[in-house]
Coordinates of C-alpha atoms in Angstrom, one line a residue:
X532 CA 106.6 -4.0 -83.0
X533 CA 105.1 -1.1 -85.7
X534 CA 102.2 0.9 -85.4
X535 CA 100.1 1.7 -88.0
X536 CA 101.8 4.5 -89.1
X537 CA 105.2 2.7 -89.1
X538 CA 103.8 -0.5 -91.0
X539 CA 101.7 2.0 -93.6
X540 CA 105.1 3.7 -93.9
X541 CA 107.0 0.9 -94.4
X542 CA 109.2 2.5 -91.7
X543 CA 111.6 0.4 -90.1
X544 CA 111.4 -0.3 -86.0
X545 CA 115.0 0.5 -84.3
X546 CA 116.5 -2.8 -83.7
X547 CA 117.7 -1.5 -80.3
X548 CA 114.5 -1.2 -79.4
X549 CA 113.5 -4.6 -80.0
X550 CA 116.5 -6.4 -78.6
X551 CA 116.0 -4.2 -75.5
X552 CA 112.2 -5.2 -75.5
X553 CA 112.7 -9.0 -75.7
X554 CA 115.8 -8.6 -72.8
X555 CA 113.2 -6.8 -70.7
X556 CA 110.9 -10.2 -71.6
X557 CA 113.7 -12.6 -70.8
X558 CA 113.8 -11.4 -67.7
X559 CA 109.7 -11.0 -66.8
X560 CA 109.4 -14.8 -68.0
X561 CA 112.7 -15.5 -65.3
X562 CA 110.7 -13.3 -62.7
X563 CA 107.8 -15.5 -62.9
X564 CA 110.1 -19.0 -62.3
X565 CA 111.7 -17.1 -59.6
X566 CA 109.0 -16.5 -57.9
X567 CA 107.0 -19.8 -58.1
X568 CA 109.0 -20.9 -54.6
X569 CA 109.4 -18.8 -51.8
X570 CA 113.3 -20.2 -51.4
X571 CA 113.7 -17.9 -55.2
X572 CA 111.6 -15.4 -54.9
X573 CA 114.1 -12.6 -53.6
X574 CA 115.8 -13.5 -57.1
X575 CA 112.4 -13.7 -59.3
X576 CA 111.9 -10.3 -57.7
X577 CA 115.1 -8.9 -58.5
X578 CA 114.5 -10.1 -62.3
X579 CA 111.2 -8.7 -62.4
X580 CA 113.1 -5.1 -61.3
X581 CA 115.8 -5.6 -64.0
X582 CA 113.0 -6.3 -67.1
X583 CA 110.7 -3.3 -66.0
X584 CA 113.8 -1.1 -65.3
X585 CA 115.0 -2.2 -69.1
X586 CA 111.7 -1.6 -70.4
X587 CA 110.9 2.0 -69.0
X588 CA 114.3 3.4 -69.9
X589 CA 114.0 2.1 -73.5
X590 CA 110.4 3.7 -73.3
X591 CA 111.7 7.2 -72.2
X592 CA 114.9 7.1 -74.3
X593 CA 112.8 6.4 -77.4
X594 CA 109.7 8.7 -76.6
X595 CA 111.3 12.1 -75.3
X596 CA 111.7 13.4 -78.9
X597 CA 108.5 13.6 -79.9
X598 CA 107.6 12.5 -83.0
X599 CA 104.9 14.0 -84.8
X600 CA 103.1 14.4 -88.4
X601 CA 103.8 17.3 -90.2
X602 CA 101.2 17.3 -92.5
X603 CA 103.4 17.4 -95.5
X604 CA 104.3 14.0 -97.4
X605 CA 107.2 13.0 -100.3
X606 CA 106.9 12.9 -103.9
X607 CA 105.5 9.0 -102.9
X608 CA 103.0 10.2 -100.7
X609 CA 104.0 8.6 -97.8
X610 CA 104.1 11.3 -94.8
X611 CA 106.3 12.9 -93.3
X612 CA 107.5 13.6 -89.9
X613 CA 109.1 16.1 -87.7
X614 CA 111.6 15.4 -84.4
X615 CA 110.7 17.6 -81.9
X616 CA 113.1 17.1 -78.3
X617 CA 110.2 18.6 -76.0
X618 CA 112.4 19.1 -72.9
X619 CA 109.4 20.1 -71.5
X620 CA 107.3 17.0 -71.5
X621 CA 110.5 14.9 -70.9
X622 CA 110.6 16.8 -67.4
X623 CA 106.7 16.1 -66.6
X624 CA 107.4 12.2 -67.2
X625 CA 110.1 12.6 -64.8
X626 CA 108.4 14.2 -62.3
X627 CA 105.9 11.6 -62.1
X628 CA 108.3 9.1 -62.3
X629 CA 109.6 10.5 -58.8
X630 CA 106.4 10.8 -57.6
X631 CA 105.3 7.4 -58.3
X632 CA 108.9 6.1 -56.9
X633 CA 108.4 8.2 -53.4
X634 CA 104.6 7.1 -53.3
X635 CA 106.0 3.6 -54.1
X636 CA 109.0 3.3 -52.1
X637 CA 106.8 4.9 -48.5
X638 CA 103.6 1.7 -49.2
X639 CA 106.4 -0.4 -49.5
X640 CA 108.2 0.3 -46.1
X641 CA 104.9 1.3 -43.8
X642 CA 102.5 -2.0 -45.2
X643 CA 101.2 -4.1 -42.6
X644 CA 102.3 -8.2 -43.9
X645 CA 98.4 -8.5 -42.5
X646 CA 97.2 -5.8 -45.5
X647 CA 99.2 -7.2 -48.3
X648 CA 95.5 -8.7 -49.9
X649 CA 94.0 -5.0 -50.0
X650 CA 97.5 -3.4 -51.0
X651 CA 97.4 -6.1 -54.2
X652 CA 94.1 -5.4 -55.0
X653 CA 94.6 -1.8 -55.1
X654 CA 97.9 -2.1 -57.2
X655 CA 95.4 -4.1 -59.7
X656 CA 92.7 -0.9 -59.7
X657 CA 95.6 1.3 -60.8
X658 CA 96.9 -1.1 -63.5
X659 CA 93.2 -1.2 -65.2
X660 CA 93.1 2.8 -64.6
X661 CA 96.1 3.3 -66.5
X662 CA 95.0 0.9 -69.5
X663 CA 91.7 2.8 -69.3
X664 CA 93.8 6.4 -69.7
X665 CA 96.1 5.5 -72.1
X666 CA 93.7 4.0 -74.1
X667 CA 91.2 7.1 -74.5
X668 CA 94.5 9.3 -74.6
X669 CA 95.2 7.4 -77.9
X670 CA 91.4 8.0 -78.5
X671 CA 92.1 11.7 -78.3
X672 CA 95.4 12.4 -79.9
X673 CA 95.6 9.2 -81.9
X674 CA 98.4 11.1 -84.5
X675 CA 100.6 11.3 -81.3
X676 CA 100.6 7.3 -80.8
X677 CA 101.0 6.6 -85.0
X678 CA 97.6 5.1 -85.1
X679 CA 96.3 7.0 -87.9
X680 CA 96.0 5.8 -91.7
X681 CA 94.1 6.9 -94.6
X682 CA 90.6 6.7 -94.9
X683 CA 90.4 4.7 -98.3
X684 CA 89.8 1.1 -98.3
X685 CA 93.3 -0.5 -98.1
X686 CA 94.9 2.6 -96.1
X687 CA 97.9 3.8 -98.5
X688 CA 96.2 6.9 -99.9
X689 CA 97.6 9.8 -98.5
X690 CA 96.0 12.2 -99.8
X691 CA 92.9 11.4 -98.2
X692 CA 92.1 12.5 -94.5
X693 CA 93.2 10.3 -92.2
X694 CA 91.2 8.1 -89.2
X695 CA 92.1 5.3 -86.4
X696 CA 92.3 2.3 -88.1
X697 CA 89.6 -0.4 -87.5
X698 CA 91.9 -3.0 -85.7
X699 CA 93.8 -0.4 -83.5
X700 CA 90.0 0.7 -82.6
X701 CA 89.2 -3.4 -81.4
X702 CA 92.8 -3.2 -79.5
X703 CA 91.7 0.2 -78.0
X704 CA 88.0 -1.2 -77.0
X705 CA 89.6 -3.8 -75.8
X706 CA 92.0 -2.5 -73.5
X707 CA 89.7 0.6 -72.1
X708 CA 87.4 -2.4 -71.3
X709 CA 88.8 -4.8 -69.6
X710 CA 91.0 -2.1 -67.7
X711 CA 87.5 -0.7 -66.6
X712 CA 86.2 -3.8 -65.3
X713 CA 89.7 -4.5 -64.0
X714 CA 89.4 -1.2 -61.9
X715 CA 86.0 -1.5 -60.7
X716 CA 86.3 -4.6 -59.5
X717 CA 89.3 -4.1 -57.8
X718 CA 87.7 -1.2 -56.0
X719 CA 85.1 -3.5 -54.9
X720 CA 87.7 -6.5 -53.7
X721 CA 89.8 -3.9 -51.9
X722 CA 86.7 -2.6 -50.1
X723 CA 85.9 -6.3 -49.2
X724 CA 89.3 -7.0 -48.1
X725 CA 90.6 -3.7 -46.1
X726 CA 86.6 -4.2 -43.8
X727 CA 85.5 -1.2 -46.1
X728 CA 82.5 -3.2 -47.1
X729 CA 80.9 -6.1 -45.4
X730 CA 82.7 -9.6 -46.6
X731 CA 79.6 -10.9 -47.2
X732 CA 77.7 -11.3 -50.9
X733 CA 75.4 -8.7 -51.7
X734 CA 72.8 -10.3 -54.5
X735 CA 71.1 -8.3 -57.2
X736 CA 67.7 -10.1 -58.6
X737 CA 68.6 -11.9 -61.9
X738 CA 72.4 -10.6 -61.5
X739 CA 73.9 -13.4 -63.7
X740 CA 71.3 -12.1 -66.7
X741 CA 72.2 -8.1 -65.9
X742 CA 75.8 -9.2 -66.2
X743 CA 75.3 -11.4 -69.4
X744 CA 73.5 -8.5 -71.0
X745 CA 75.9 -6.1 -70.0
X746 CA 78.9 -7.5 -71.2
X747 CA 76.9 -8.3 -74.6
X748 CA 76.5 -4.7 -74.9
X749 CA 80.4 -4.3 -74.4
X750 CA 81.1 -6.8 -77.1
X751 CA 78.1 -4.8 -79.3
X752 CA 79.6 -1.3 -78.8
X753 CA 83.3 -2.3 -79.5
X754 CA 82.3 -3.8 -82.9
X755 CA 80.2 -0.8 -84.2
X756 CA 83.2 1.8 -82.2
X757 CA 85.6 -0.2 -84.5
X758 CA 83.0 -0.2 -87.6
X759 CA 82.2 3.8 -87.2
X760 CA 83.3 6.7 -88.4
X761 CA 85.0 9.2 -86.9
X762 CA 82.4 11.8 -86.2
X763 CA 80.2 8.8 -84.5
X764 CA 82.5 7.2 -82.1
X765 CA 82.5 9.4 -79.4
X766 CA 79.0 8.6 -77.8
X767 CA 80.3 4.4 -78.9
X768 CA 83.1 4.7 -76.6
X769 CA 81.6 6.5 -73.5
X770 CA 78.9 4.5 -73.3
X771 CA 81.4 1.1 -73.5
X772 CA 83.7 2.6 -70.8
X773 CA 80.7 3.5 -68.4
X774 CA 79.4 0.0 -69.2
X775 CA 82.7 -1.7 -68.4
X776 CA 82.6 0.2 -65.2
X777 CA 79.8 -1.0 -63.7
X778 CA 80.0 -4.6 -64.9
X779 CA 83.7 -4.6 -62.8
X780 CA 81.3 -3.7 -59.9
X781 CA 78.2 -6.7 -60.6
X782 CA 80.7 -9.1 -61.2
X783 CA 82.7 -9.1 -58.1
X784 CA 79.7 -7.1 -55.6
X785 CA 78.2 -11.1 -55.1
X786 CA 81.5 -12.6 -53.9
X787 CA 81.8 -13.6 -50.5
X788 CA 85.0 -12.9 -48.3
X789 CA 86.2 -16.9 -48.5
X790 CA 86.6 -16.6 -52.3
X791 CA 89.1 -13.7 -52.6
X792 CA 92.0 -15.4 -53.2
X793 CA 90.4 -16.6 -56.8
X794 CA 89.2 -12.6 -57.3
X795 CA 92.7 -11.3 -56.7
X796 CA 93.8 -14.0 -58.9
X797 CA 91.7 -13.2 -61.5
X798 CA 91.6 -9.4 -61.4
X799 CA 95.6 -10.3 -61.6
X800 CA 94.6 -11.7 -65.2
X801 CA 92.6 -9.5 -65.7
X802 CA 95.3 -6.6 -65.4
X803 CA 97.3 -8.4 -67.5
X804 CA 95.3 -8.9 -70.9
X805 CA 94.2 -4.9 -70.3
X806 CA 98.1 -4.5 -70.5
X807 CA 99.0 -6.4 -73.5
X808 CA 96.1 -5.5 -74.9
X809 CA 97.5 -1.3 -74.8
X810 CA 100.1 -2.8 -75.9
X811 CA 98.8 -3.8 -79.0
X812 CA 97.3 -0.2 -79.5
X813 CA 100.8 1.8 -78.6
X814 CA 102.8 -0.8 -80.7
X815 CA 104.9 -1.7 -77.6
X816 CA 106.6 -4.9 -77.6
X817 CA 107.1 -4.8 -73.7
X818 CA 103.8 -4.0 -73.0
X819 CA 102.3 -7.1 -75.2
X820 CA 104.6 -9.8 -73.7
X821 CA 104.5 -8.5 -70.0
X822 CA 100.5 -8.1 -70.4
X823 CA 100.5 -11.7 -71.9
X824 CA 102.9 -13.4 -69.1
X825 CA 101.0 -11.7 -66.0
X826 CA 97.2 -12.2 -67.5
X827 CA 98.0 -15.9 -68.3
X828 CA 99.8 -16.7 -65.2
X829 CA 96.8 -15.2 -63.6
X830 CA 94.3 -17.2 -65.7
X831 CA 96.1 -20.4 -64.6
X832 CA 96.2 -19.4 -61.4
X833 CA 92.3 -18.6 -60.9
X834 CA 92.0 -22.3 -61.9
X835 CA 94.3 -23.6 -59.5
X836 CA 92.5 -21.5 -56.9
X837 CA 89.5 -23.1 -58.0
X838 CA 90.3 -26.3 -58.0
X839 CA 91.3 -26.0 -54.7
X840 CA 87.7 -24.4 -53.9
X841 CA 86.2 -27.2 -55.8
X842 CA 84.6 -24.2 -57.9
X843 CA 84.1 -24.1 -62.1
X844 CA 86.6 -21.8 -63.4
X845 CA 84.2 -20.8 -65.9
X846 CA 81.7 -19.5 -62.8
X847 CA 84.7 -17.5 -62.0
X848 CA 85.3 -15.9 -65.1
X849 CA 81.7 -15.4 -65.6
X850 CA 81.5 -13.7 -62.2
X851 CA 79.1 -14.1 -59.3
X852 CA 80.4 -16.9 -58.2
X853 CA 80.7 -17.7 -54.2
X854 CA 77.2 -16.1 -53.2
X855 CA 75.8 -18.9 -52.4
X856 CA 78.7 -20.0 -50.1
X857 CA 77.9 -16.7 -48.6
X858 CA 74.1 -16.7 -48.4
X859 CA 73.3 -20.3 -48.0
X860 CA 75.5 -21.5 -45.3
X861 CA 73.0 -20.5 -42.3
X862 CA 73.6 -19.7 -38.6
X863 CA 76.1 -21.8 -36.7
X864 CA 74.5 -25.0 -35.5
X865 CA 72.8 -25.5 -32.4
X866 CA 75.5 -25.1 -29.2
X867 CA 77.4 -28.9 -28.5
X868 CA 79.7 -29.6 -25.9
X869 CA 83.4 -29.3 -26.9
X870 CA 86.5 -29.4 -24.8
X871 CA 88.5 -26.4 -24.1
X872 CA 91.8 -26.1 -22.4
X873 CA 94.8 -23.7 -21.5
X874 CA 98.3 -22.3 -22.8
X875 CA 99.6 -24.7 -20.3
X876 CA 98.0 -27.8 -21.0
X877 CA 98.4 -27.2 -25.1
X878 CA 102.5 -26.6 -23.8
X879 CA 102.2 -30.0 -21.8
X880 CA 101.4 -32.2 -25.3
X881 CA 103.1 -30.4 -27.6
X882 CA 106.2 -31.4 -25.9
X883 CA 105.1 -35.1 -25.2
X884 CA 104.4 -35.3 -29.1
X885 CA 106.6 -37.0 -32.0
X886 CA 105.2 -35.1 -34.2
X887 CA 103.2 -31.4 -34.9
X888 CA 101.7 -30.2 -38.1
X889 CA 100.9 -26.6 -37.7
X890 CA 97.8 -25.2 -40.2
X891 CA 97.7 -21.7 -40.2
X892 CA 94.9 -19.5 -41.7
X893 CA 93.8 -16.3 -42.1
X894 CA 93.3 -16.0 -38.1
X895 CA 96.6 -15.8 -37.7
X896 CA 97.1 -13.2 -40.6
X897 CA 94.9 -10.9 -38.5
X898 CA 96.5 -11.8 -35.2
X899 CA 99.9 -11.2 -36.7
X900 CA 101.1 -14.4 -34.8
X901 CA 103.5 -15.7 -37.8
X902 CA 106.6 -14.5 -35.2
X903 CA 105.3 -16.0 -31.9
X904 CA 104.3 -18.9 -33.9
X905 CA 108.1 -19.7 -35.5
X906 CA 109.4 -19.4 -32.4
X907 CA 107.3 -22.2 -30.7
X908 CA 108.2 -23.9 -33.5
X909 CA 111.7 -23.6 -32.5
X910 CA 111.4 -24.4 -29.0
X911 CA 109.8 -27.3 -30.1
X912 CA 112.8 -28.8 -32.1
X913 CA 114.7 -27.7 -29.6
X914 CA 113.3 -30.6 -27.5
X915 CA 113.3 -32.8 -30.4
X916 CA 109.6 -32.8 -31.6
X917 CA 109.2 -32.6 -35.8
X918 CA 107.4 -29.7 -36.6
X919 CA 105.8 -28.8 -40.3
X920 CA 103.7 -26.4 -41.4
X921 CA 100.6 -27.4 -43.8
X922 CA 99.5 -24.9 -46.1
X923 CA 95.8 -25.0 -47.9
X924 CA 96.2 -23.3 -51.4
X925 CA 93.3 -20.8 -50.4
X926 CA 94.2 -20.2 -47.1
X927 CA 94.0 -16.2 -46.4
X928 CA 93.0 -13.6 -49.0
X929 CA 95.4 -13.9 -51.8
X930 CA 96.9 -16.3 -53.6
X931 CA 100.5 -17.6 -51.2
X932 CA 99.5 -15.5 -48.4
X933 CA 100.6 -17.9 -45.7
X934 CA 103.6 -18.5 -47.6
X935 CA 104.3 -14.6 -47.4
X936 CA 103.5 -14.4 -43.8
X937 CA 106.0 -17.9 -43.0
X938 CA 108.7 -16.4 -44.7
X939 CA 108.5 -13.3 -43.2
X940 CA 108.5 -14.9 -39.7
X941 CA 111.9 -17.0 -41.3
X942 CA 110.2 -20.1 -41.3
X943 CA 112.3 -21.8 -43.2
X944 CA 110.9 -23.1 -46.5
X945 CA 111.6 -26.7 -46.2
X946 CA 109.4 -27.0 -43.8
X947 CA 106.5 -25.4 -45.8
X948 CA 104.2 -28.2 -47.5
X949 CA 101.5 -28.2 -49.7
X950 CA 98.2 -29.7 -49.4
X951 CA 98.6 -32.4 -51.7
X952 CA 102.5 -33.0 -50.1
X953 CA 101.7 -33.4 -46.7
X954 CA 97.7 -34.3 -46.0
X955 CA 98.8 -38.0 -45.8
X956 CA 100.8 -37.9 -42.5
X957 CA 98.5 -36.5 -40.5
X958 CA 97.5 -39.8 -39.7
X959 CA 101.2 -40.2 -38.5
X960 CA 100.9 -37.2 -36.6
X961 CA 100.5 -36.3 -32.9
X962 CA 98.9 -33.1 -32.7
X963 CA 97.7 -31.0 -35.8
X964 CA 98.0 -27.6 -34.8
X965 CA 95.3 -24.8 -36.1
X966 CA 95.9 -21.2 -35.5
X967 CA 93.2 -18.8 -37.6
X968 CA 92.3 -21.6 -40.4
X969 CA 88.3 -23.3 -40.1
X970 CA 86.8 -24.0 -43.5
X971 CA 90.1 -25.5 -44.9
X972 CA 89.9 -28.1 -41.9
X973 CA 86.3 -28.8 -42.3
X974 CA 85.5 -32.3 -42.9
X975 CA 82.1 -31.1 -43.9
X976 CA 83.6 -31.3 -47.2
X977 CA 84.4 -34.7 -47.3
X978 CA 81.0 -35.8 -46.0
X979 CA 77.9 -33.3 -46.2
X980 CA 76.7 -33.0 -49.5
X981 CA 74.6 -30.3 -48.8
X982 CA 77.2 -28.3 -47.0
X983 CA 78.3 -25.7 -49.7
X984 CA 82.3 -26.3 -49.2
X985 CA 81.2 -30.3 -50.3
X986 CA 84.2 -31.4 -52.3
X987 CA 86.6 -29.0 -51.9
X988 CA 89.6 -30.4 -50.7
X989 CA 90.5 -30.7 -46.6
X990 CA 93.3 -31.3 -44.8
X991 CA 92.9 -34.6 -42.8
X992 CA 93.2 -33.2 -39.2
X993 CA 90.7 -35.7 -37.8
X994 CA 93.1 -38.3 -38.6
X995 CA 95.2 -36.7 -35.9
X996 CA 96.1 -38.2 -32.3
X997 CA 95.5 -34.5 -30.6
X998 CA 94.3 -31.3 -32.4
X999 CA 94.4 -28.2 -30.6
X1000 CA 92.4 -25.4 -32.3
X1001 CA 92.9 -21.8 -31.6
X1002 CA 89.9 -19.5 -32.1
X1003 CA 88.7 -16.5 -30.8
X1004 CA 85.1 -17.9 -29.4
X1005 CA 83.2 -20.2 -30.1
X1006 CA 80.5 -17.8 -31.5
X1007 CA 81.7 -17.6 -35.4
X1008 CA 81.5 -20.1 -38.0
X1009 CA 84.5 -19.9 -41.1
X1010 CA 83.4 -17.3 -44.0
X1011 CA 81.6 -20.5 -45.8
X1012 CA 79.0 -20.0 -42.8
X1013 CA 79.0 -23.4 -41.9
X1014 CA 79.7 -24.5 -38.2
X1015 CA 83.1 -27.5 -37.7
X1016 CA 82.6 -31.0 -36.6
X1017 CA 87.0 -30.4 -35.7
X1018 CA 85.5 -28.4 -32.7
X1019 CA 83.2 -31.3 -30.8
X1020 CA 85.7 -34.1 -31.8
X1021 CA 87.2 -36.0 -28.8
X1022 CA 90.5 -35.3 -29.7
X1023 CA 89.9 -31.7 -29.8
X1024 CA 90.9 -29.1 -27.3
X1025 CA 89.8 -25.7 -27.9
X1026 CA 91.9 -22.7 -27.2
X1027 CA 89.6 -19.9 -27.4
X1028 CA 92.1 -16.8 -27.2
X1029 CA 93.3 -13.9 -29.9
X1030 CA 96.3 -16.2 -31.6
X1031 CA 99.5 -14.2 -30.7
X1032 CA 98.6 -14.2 -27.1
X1033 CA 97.5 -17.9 -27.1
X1034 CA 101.1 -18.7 -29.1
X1035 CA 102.8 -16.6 -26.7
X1036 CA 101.4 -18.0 -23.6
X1037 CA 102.6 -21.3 -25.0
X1038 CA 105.9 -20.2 -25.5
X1039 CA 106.1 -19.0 -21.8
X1040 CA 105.2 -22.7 -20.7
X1041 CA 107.7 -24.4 -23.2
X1042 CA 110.8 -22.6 -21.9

């Protein structure tokens, strides 16, 4: 893809380039089938690898000669332009290449499985930083990134001074803003998720109007930056940025803890159109189909996520959406008699049973039980019970984190189902297992309309012969803030313990 300058020049873009460019998008879009299962991930991951390696090398390769105006222009007019190898620069990029790579490789070997929500929303924050750099470094130095043209109507006179053109100022706006809001709000969400800042939704009077009007303003300021000239853009820009920094903060501030999954979702979009939109600006090819794959594969996830919320994915767009599942849920109900038993007697039924569906939550994220868990799991086949594990789309704080946590425990993946796959049997089934997970078993969904998780969608674990239920106390309610029928029903045995010791206790009375 050209830049201004090349497409005012009539200069031609390297086919190299462009071959490498699509190769490097071949292999994102193969990344992004790969990892739609966990049994191909491994491979989608390598993919993803081989198209960013291809990318940044083409990048470097093309961009260590430096190319830059030299003032001077042919007997046409058109300008001309001086190769400059600055060895010097080349060095600083590879510097921070290392740096980034060491930085990198060290999060990737020392992260907690149980952090992997915070670490995401933190690798988002640094993707909307960079969009926001890059995009006032071609604010500052625009003849460095070819986006300068003449300042006559149609942009072919030469011999007039020269100016950012109008469109590459929209794709500039564009990208500086939704990278800001991109950074700030995933400054917030990693706050929320690493216990920085309280889980809970913190509500500004007439927020949804303060966010309207802000993000009007956005829209306003880009069209007059764009319209300007170019002794009256600077105050246009600053003003947008600082704007699209604080409206990152409002939208995502009200959001409760049980809603993350859609917020890392969408920040994950989010990241992406801030990409392609850079991409547009620096006349990068990569950039543009990379930014486009990861922000629409994020947009369509959000809606998945809220579909399985039972939440408008227009709300979540908008912003502000899950404080009232925060605010309005209450205190827990009054205290009701409920049923609690031991390691030993959960060992005693589990064995007896047919059939066990395990449904595992965030609880056990934090308990890091995923290895004690797999291996009563095992034990149990051993003795010739069917075990399957039943995961709820939203279940943890980002999108597949049971999945993660499974697979790193090698559960093995066709044993994994899906809400939709697997809510039928439970009726079949002789013990529904529930380590760490509350709201996604609450049948309040199915049956309190005023409850404010009414019609999102449950598993069926009342359906059950025996359900064993592994919670800390009985004290806490799920992050909805509504208290569980699951807990008073006959069939219900409470097993109020920290998760890996309860698992492991029942390990010790299976062998």
């Amino acid at each position: 893809m050209a830049t201004p300058a090349h497409a005012a020049t009539g200069e031609a873009v390297n086919p190299w380039v462009a071959l490498a460019y699509l190769v490097s998008g071949v292999f994102f879009i193969l990344a992004l089938r790969g990892l739609s299962s966990p049994a191909t991930s491994r491979t989608g991951n390598r993919f993803g690898m081989i198209g960013m390696l291809i990318a940044v090398v083409t990048t470097l390769v093309t961009h260590f000669p430096t190319v830059t105006q030299n003032g001077t222009s042919t007997n046409d007019g058109t300008p001309t332009f001086l190769v400059l190898p600055d060895l010097f620069s080349a060095s600083e990029i590879l510097i921070a290449i290392a740096i980034g790579a060491v930085v990198g490789i060290t999060i990737a070997r020392r992260i907690a499985m149980t952090a992997m929500p915070e670490l995401v929303a933190a690798f988002h924050s640094l993707v909307g930083l960079a969009a926001v750099l890059v995009g006032w470094a071609a604010y500052l130095n625009p003849g460095a990134f070819g986006l300068l043209v003449p300042m006559d109507t149609i942009g072919t006179d030469y011999s007039l001074p020269m100016q950012i053109g109008a469109v590459s100022k929209i794709e500039m706006g564009l990208g500086i803003a939704i990278g800001a809001i991109t950074f700030s709000g995933s400054v917030i969400a990693f706050a929320k998720l690493s216990g920085r800042m309280s889980g809970s939704p913190i509500l500004l009077p007439a927020r949804h109007v303060i966010n309207l009007g802000v993000l009007a303003a956005i829209i306003v300021l880009t069209a007059l930056f764009a319209m300007a000239g170019p002794s009256e853009t600077m105050p246009l820009i600053v003003a947008m940025t600082v704007l699209a920094f604080v409206i990152g903060f409002l939208v995502i501030i009200p959001i409760g803890g049980a809603d993350m999954p859609v917020v890392v979702s969408m920040l994950n979009s989010y990241s992406g159109w801030a990409a392609a939109a850079m991409g547009f600006t620096l006349g990068n090819t990569a950039m543009i189909i990379t930014g486009a794959l990861v922000g629409s594969s994020g947009a369509i996830l959000s809606y998945i996520m809220c579909r399985a919320m039972n939440r408008s994915f227009i709300s979540v767009i908008a912003g502000g959406f899950g404080a009232d599942a925060g605010a309005g849920g209450g205190e827990a109900k009054e205290q009701r008699p409920y049923k609690q038993g031991s390691a030993a007697d959960a060992a005693f039924m589990l064995e007896q049973a047919e059939k066990v569906i395990i449904i595992p939550g965030y609880g056990m994220a934090v308990a890091q039980a995923q290895h004690a868990l797999r291996e009563m799991a095992d034990l149990l086949e051993e003795k010739g019970v069917e075990v399957k594990f039943a995961i709820h789309p939203v279940a943890g704080r980002m999108p597949g984190h049971m999945n993660v946590l499974l697979a790193e425990a090698s559960v093995d993946y066709d044993k994994v189902f899906e809400l939709e796959d697997i809510n039928s049997e439970f009726a079949q089934a002789d013990v529904a297992f529930i380590i760490g997970a509350n709201d996604v078993v609450n049948p309040a969904a199915k049956t309190d309309k005023s409850s404010p998780i009414y019609g999102m969608p449950v598993f069926d674990v009342d359906k059950a012969k025996q359900v064993f239920f592994i919670k800390r106390s009985m004290g806490g309610v799920g992050y909805a803030g509504v208290d569980n029928d699951v807990f008073y029903m006959d069939q219900t045995m409470m097993l109020l313990s920290d998760a890996k010791k309860m698992v492991e206790e029942i390990v010790k009375n299976l062998d």
